[in-house]
């Protein structure tokens, strides 16, 4: 997979990284500054607000050279960035929950126009019931719209992945918008020690900006952007299908690019993350639990305790949710005999968690290859800011273990139902 | 490219037969007050003899008059029939000139002309005809009724005719649509260093952005969403500004997208002072999708979502739209935009003057131009009547032409005094055919109310 379309200096030893204490929203803002976008559009919404406040401060303080647009709503926020990207700008914004819902019309279109916009989703549960707290319902709801979506586990990972997101989005083999998902409340306001890379090292990592090489609004190269396409006659069907196929190809290309960019990040900055799917104590495990985002920390602690208690449990964390990392998941799932999937959102149609629903497709492919069907069950927890604690994960582990020699329940387990 | 010519236009509805024009002409051309020697003749209807002019005017009970004046025809019959080569059309001015040295006084030309535009001057013994006083006709400024105007719109054609038309030939607008004319004029004035946004509607519907790999526009052009034109265009402009490049950001949007679903982004961009020229083509509804109601649709109008109702033919009141139109340009005034103007395709010189100011204003702030564009298809009038409908809208004050800047306030660019009754406008199209007297009264009342309301803006501005 090509990630070398940009000329970059050879890797040298990174300068000393600044150690500091900050919340996830500030880490995201610092990462954005490091990536040097041309244009940032902002609109406040809980629990994202402090992120754009940090960005505004960085620009006002002269620590970031970007055009900031205080738009009148999320719909315009993303629209302004689309225009900017079409004129060649590197662009960034952040939103969540109702803001993402309001933004949906231009959001849907961003991937179709192949604009490499980076947007943090400080994930928030969906209304109604009215709530302002964390949950993955917002990001999950838009998982099928052609954006790359990457979930973070820690504040440091938020910082590192947000910088990487620009490289992934702008890669010529990808050219797709990227969401960095950080859990509302738990990561947005969670304060942790971070190491902040030096600007010159990030500049070397980022290479030369080249955003609108394929589609552009520029009087020097006049082009009609997004003419009416499709229909039943003429060149319509073939044109539209070619376009959609190239979008899907870009998504598939992203898997390799995400891996390559993470590898380069590790080489340059000394911090490595499993780019698609993390396997934790999985190699000798009989069964596994699956997690997404910040819940993973407590889950790993629970796995460690269960291991000490003699349970052969491992953990699979999905980092890249879109494109769905099918091959990496097949490799991980082939190591175990039962699976419990913990979602922080609801799949209303199937009465289960949406990640669980996606994994069922992988289990089908696995069954075709291995001849056996892996039993799996769905857990839903952490809705609307509820905590998924180590005791909750012990319930997950115990229930999943029972799948090894018992029937798989058809109903999901609601973890915080009696909290 | 050929030339177009200025012309003297006559509005019989405004003429009261005072004869001041004939006095001015006779004085200018013969040094006398003898109306019989005037080259412009106002004739009481049904009274054609020169001698009886004054009596006819004084006696005329209908107070309806006709004009006998040279039309400076493109294919002049007087020239064709002249056996001596004494008459010739001047290529530069368009005026048909008479050469005394060649004339044989046969008077065939007076027979050839259908307009009474060339006649015998019995005092001189030769024919005489209008020569437009070298482009400053003496008759026009003395007409205190506004019945005579010297139409110089041709100057626009002569000036811009050679500029590049930045739309391809053959845009697929409806027959008789003014919007294509407006688009072509606007873009050729704004020029090639432009990024054009045309949200869904008639403008891209006729092929400006294009279909399946073809495009009708020679500058960069894009489909925004119906909802986000101003925001997307703002992003484009900001990035070019950041790169130090002078690119004009131009939107040509419909009234539906601007006044309804796109109003938020329009309002936001105006409030932020985004540097662009935002032109709304107001055909008072969603015409491209089948003529549905927008908030710019006027009271009483039929649209496909404000039907008149089946009870209409059974004697029940016709329905149509039951609310008054939103006045979008006034809302933009209340954003204190750098420039706001209303314009009409029937008044192209006014439109061009406003375009110039809007383009200039868009370099530092948000410029908004609202152009009323009658829709032959949706308003239900013959396709050759578009200019006339547009003109009647203005002449009745149904539409008022004005411009606004924060420092100069609001100024009418065409007087709103002495409007024609609104029925002169309403009866020109089918969408108002069903109106009851009460509904017409409501519309006339609203026209007066709107006129007073905007006049107050104007007075406040001039009061400082």
XYZ file of C-alpha atoms in Angstrom, chain A:
419
model
C 0.000 0.000 0.000
C 1.397 3.338 -1.003
C 1.928 5.852 1.697
C 4.934 7.348 0.011
C 3.207 9.694 -2.382
C 4.550 12.533 -0.290
C 8.229 13.303 -0.070
C 9.355 13.125 3.518
C 12.760 13.463 5.087
C 14.338 10.325 6.459
C 13.501 9.414 10.033
C 15.861 10.784 12.628
C 15.752 10.473 16.375
C 12.817 12.473 17.733
C 13.454 15.543 19.819
C 12.588 15.301 23.478
C 8.841 15.260 23.916
C 7.197 17.659 26.310
C 5.466 15.918 29.201
C 2.269 17.523 30.351
C -1.059 16.863 32.002
C -4.175 17.477 29.986
C -7.689 16.289 29.207
C -8.551 14.453 26.002
C -10.167 17.474 24.402
C -7.013 19.527 24.951
C -4.874 16.688 23.624
C -6.953 16.625 20.462
C -6.574 20.390 20.067
C -2.796 20.164 20.555
C -2.669 17.427 17.935
C -4.607 19.567 15.490
C -2.150 22.405 15.998
C 0.723 20.016 15.324
C -0.878 18.989 12.027
C -1.038 22.617 10.835
C -4.483 22.808 9.223
C -5.369 25.850 7.126
C -8.947 26.059 8.266
C -10.869 25.091 11.361
C -14.597 25.565 11.750
C -16.143 25.401 15.185
C -19.475 25.212 16.917
C -19.837 24.302 20.582
C -21.656 21.257 21.886
C -21.252 19.156 25.014
C -18.987 17.223 25.572
C -17.001 18.600 22.623
C -17.045 22.278 23.596
C -13.739 22.512 25.413
C -12.014 20.997 22.383
C -12.957 23.871 20.090
C -12.300 26.328 22.910
C -8.749 24.966 23.119
C -8.387 25.270 19.320
C -9.654 28.858 19.414
C -7.189 29.705 22.179
C -4.273 28.185 20.307
C -5.129 30.302 17.263
C -5.749 33.462 19.295
C -2.453 32.954 21.134
C -0.572 32.671 17.863
C 0.360 29.047 18.498
C -1.573 27.845 15.487
C -1.812 29.470 12.072
C -5.269 28.571 10.843
C -8.339 30.434 9.637
C -11.005 29.843 12.281
C -14.653 30.050 11.270
C -17.161 30.395 14.095
C -20.054 29.087 12.031
C -23.702 29.337 13.047
C -24.225 25.583 13.290
C -22.668 22.216 12.560
C -24.289 22.034 9.138
C -22.350 25.109 8.082
C -19.256 24.019 9.988
C -18.760 21.048 7.720
C -19.933 22.960 4.650
C -17.340 25.681 5.148
C -14.658 23.008 5.415
C -15.857 21.323 2.237
C -15.413 24.589 0.379
C -12.023 25.107 1.978
C -10.862 21.611 1.090
C -11.994 22.080 -2.506
C -9.753 25.151 -2.624
C -6.845 23.176 -1.155
C -7.127 23.675 2.585
C -6.219 21.115 5.222
C -9.304 21.213 7.420
C -10.495 20.145 10.846
C -13.531 20.268 13.071
C -15.151 18.390 15.950
C -18.687 17.619 16.952
C -20.918 15.074 18.651
C -24.450 13.842 19.207
C -27.128 16.283 18.050
C -24.461 18.316 16.281
C -23.515 15.322 14.194
C -27.161 14.682 13.464
C -27.619 18.273 12.300
C -24.473 17.956 10.192
C -25.645 14.767 8.535
C -26.523 16.229 5.134
C -23.053 17.581 4.340
C -21.526 14.710 6.364
C -23.021 12.162 3.986
C -21.583 14.065 1.075
C -18.041 14.546 2.311
C -16.908 11.027 1.572
C -18.555 11.105 -1.840
C -16.573 14.198 -2.752
C -13.440 12.424 -1.446
C -12.506 15.341 0.785
C -9.841 14.500 3.395
C -11.488 16.395 6.238
C -10.562 15.306 9.765
C -13.252 15.540 12.399
C -13.221 14.432 15.991
C -16.424 12.917 17.296
C -16.426 13.373 21.050
C -18.928 10.568 21.250
C -22.247 11.175 22.965
C -25.365 9.120 23.352
C -28.361 9.881 21.189
C -31.377 11.852 22.242
C -34.096 11.189 23.194
C -34.174 10.428 26.217
C -32.532 13.801 26.680
C -28.949 13.384 27.837
C -25.623 15.143 27.419
C -23.297 12.292 28.341
C -21.012 9.915 26.541
C -21.910 6.866 24.477
C -21.165 5.679 20.971
C -24.659 6.071 19.561
C -23.798 9.149 17.465
C -20.767 7.720 15.694
C -22.373 4.290 15.302
C -25.421 5.814 13.670
C -23.302 7.235 10.852
C -21.012 4.233 10.442
C -22.291 3.469 6.940
C -21.618 6.793 5.255
C -18.111 6.294 3.970
C -16.032 8.039 6.617
C -13.043 6.306 8.146
C -13.763 5.970 11.865
C -11.052 5.295 14.408
C -11.717 4.942 18.154
C -9.186 5.849 20.827
C -8.574 4.270 24.216
C -6.415 6.832 26.032
C -5.687 10.546 26.034
C -2.251 9.916 24.572
C -3.781 7.821 21.836
C -6.195 10.667 21.077
C -3.272 12.990 20.533
C -1.234 10.608 18.426
C -4.138 9.319 16.347
C -5.501 12.788 15.634
C -2.204 13.772 14.016
C -2.081 10.498 12.122
C -5.631 11.041 10.886
C -4.531 13.830 8.562
C -1.940 11.568 6.936
C -4.484 8.793 6.531
C -7.158 11.066 5.096
C -4.844 12.790 2.634
C -3.119 9.651 1.397
C -3.674 9.531 -2.356
C -4.884 5.943 -2.129
C -7.491 6.900 0.467
C -8.750 10.485 0.017
C -11.551 10.046 2.502
C -12.690 11.981 5.552
C -11.647 10.589 8.917
C -13.404 10.625 12.284
C -11.309 10.287 15.392
C -13.762 9.057 18.019
C -12.968 9.856 21.632
C -15.408 8.906 24.321
C -17.399 11.805 25.673
C -16.703 12.469 29.362
C -14.284 9.545 29.832
C -11.722 10.779 27.311
C -12.907 14.314 26.623
C -12.590 15.349 30.255
C -10.360 12.544 31.471
C -7.043 14.073 32.495
C -3.847 12.143 31.937
C -0.125 12.507 31.462
C 0.844 12.894 27.846
C 3.989 13.332 25.829
C 3.731 16.037 23.214
C 5.865 15.538 20.083
C 8.029 18.356 18.855
C 6.585 20.411 15.996
C 9.593 19.872 13.742
C 9.301 16.111 14.113
C 5.599 16.250 13.269
C 6.349 18.475 10.276
C 8.735 15.818 9.015
C 6.079 13.155 9.574
C 3.360 15.141 7.791
C 5.324 15.929 4.632
C 3.992 18.275 1.975
C 0.326 19.138 1.969
C -1.491 18.084 -1.197
C -5.212 18.145 -0.540
C -7.033 19.010 -3.754
C -4.904 17.343 -6.402
C -7.843 15.352 -7.770
C -10.912 17.535 -7.367
C -10.611 21.280 -7.011
C -12.373 24.577 -7.396
C -9.722 26.778 -8.956
C -10.019 29.260 -11.841
C -6.583 28.115 -12.982
C -7.987 24.650 -13.662
C -11.736 25.079 -14.185
C -13.744 22.016 -13.273
C -17.385 21.256 -12.624
C -17.491 19.660 -9.208
C -20.256 17.150 -8.685
C -22.405 17.450 -11.812
C -25.619 15.483 -11.829
C -24.715 11.816 -12.221
C -26.570 8.568 -12.556
C -30.009 7.825 -13.932
C -31.005 4.979 -16.153
C -29.510 6.052 -19.454
C -26.395 7.239 -21.259
C -23.195 7.256 -19.270
C -25.119 7.692 -16.021
C -25.199 4.238 -14.472
C -21.612 3.388 -15.316
C -20.328 6.744 -14.071
C -22.153 6.455 -10.791
C -21.120 2.852 -10.204
C -17.470 3.613 -10.968
C -17.631 6.426 -8.458
C -19.121 4.295 -5.711
C -16.669 1.471 -6.397
C -13.754 3.875 -6.123
C -15.106 5.030 -2.760
C -15.215 1.430 -1.563
C -11.712 0.873 -2.904
C -10.516 3.934 -0.993
C -12.024 2.490 2.170
C -10.290 -0.839 1.659
C -7.022 0.934 0.858
C -7.361 2.770 4.154
C -6.781 -0.462 6.096
C -3.241 -0.766 4.774
C -2.558 2.939 5.013
C -3.688 3.048 8.644
C -1.269 0.215 9.428
C 1.598 1.867 7.586
C 1.027 5.260 9.174
C 0.872 3.711 12.654
C 4.124 1.861 11.952
C 5.814 5.080 10.872
C 4.462 6.883 13.935
C 5.933 4.200 16.175
C 9.242 4.503 14.413
C 9.357 8.281 14.676
C 7.827 8.842 18.104
C 8.289 5.565 19.952
C 4.620 4.893 20.686
C 2.874 2.049 18.951
C -0.785 1.104 18.833
C -2.498 -1.786 17.171
C -3.828 0.128 14.166
C -6.859 -2.011 13.357
C -7.452 -4.669 16.002
C -5.578 -5.082 19.262
C -5.169 -8.563 20.690
C -4.651 -8.654 24.470
C -3.657 -11.944 26.170
C -5.309 -13.712 23.298
C -2.804 -16.271 22.076
C -3.560 -18.878 24.733
C -7.125 -17.807 25.403
C -10.178 -20.065 25.185
C -12.558 -17.155 24.791
C -12.461 -13.406 24.332
C -14.344 -10.253 25.082
C -14.434 -7.457 22.547
C -14.286 -3.755 23.368
C -14.195 -0.343 21.731
C -12.775 2.913 23.033
C -12.032 3.954 26.600
C -13.877 1.041 28.222
C -10.910 -1.105 27.226
C -8.792 -0.043 30.195
C -11.211 -1.448 32.764
C -11.747 -4.481 30.560
C -8.042 -5.251 30.477
C -7.891 -4.987 34.276
C -10.802 -7.411 34.517
C -9.091 -9.794 32.095
C -5.929 -9.673 34.208
C -7.897 -10.492 37.366
C -9.769 -13.276 35.621
C -6.517 -14.730 34.381
C -5.240 -14.766 37.964
C -8.417 -16.606 38.846
C -7.611 -19.196 36.202
C -10.021 -18.157 33.461
C -8.410 -18.364 30.017
C -9.835 -15.112 28.701
C -8.341 -12.652 26.249
C -9.447 -9.323 24.818
C -9.944 -7.988 21.321
C -10.141 -4.217 20.938
C -11.257 -2.690 17.698
C -9.483 0.569 16.972
C -10.446 1.040 13.317
C -14.175 0.510 13.079
C -14.664 1.854 9.541
C -13.497 0.304 7.263
C -14.351 -2.771 9.264
C -11.115 -4.725 9.771
C -12.441 -8.080 8.628
C -9.148 -9.847 7.945
C -7.552 -8.716 11.204
C -10.645 -9.800 13.125
C -10.652 -13.200 11.447
C -7.073 -13.717 12.567
C -7.957 -12.732 16.135
C -11.212 -14.653 16.330
C -9.646 -17.813 14.954
C -7.744 -18.036 18.237
C -10.794 -18.426 20.498
C -13.904 -20.579 20.894
C -16.393 -18.024 22.274
C -16.893 -14.278 22.114
C -18.649 -11.601 24.155
C -19.014 -8.222 22.437
C -19.486 -5.115 24.564
C -21.139 -2.192 22.818
C -21.619 1.327 24.139
C -24.624 1.893 21.871
C -27.750 0.167 20.671
C -28.585 -1.515 17.389
C -32.322 -1.030 17.336
C -33.073 -3.225 14.350
C -31.365 -6.387 15.636
C -31.859 -5.865 19.356
C -28.137 -6.032 20.030
C -25.055 -3.848 19.972
C -24.035 -2.570 16.540
C -20.453 -3.796 16.852
C -21.794 -7.255 17.719
C -23.985 -7.097 14.638
C -20.975 -6.225 12.455
C -18.930 -9.055 13.976
C -21.611 -11.571 13.055
C -20.609 -11.063 9.422
C -17.028 -11.920 10.270
C -18.147 -15.006 12.194
C -19.984 -16.163 9.089
C -16.831 -15.942 7.021
C -14.883 -17.652 9.770
C -17.427 -20.466 9.900
C -17.168 -20.938 6.136
C -13.432 -21.405 6.471
C -13.236 -23.405 9.722
C -16.501 -25.303 9.546
C -17.482 -24.378 13.086
C -19.639 -21.510 14.288
C -18.143 -19.422 17.063
C -20.772 -18.778 19.758
C -21.088 -15.073 20.540
C -23.289 -12.796 22.595
C -24.004 -9.110 22.859
C -23.541 -6.850 25.884
C -24.695 -3.263 25.965
C -23.285 -0.928 28.583
C -22.040 2.553 29.279
C -25.036 4.302 27.762
C -25.491 8.012 28.448
C -22.337 8.315 30.499
C -22.802 5.205 32.644
C -19.550 3.633 33.777
C -18.580 0.134 32.691
C -16.546 -0.960 35.680
C -14.307 -3.942 36.360
C -17.208 -5.787 38.096
C -19.302 -5.242 34.967
C -16.563 -6.805 32.883
C -16.374 -9.786 35.238
C -20.044 -10.385 34.450
C -19.158 -10.168 30.760
C -16.279 -12.590 31.177
C -18.334 -15.085 33.172
C -21.255 -14.996 30.777
C -18.983 -15.384 27.764
C -17.187 -18.300 29.397
C -20.524 -20.097 29.752
C -20.843 -20.012 25.938
C -18.023 -22.547 25.746
C -20.382 -25.332 26.799
C -23.842 -23.787 26.963
C -26.406 -22.154 24.719
C -25.870 -18.624 23.422
C -28.575 -16.193 24.566
C -30.452 -14.396 21.821
C -31.116 -11.300 23.896
C -28.414 -8.770 24.723
C -27.225 -8.290 28.306
C -27.810 -4.713 29.485
C -24.906 -4.085 31.854
C -26.123 -0.983 33.688
C -29.741 -2.034 33.891
C -29.745 -2.322 37.669
C -27.049 0.221 38.541
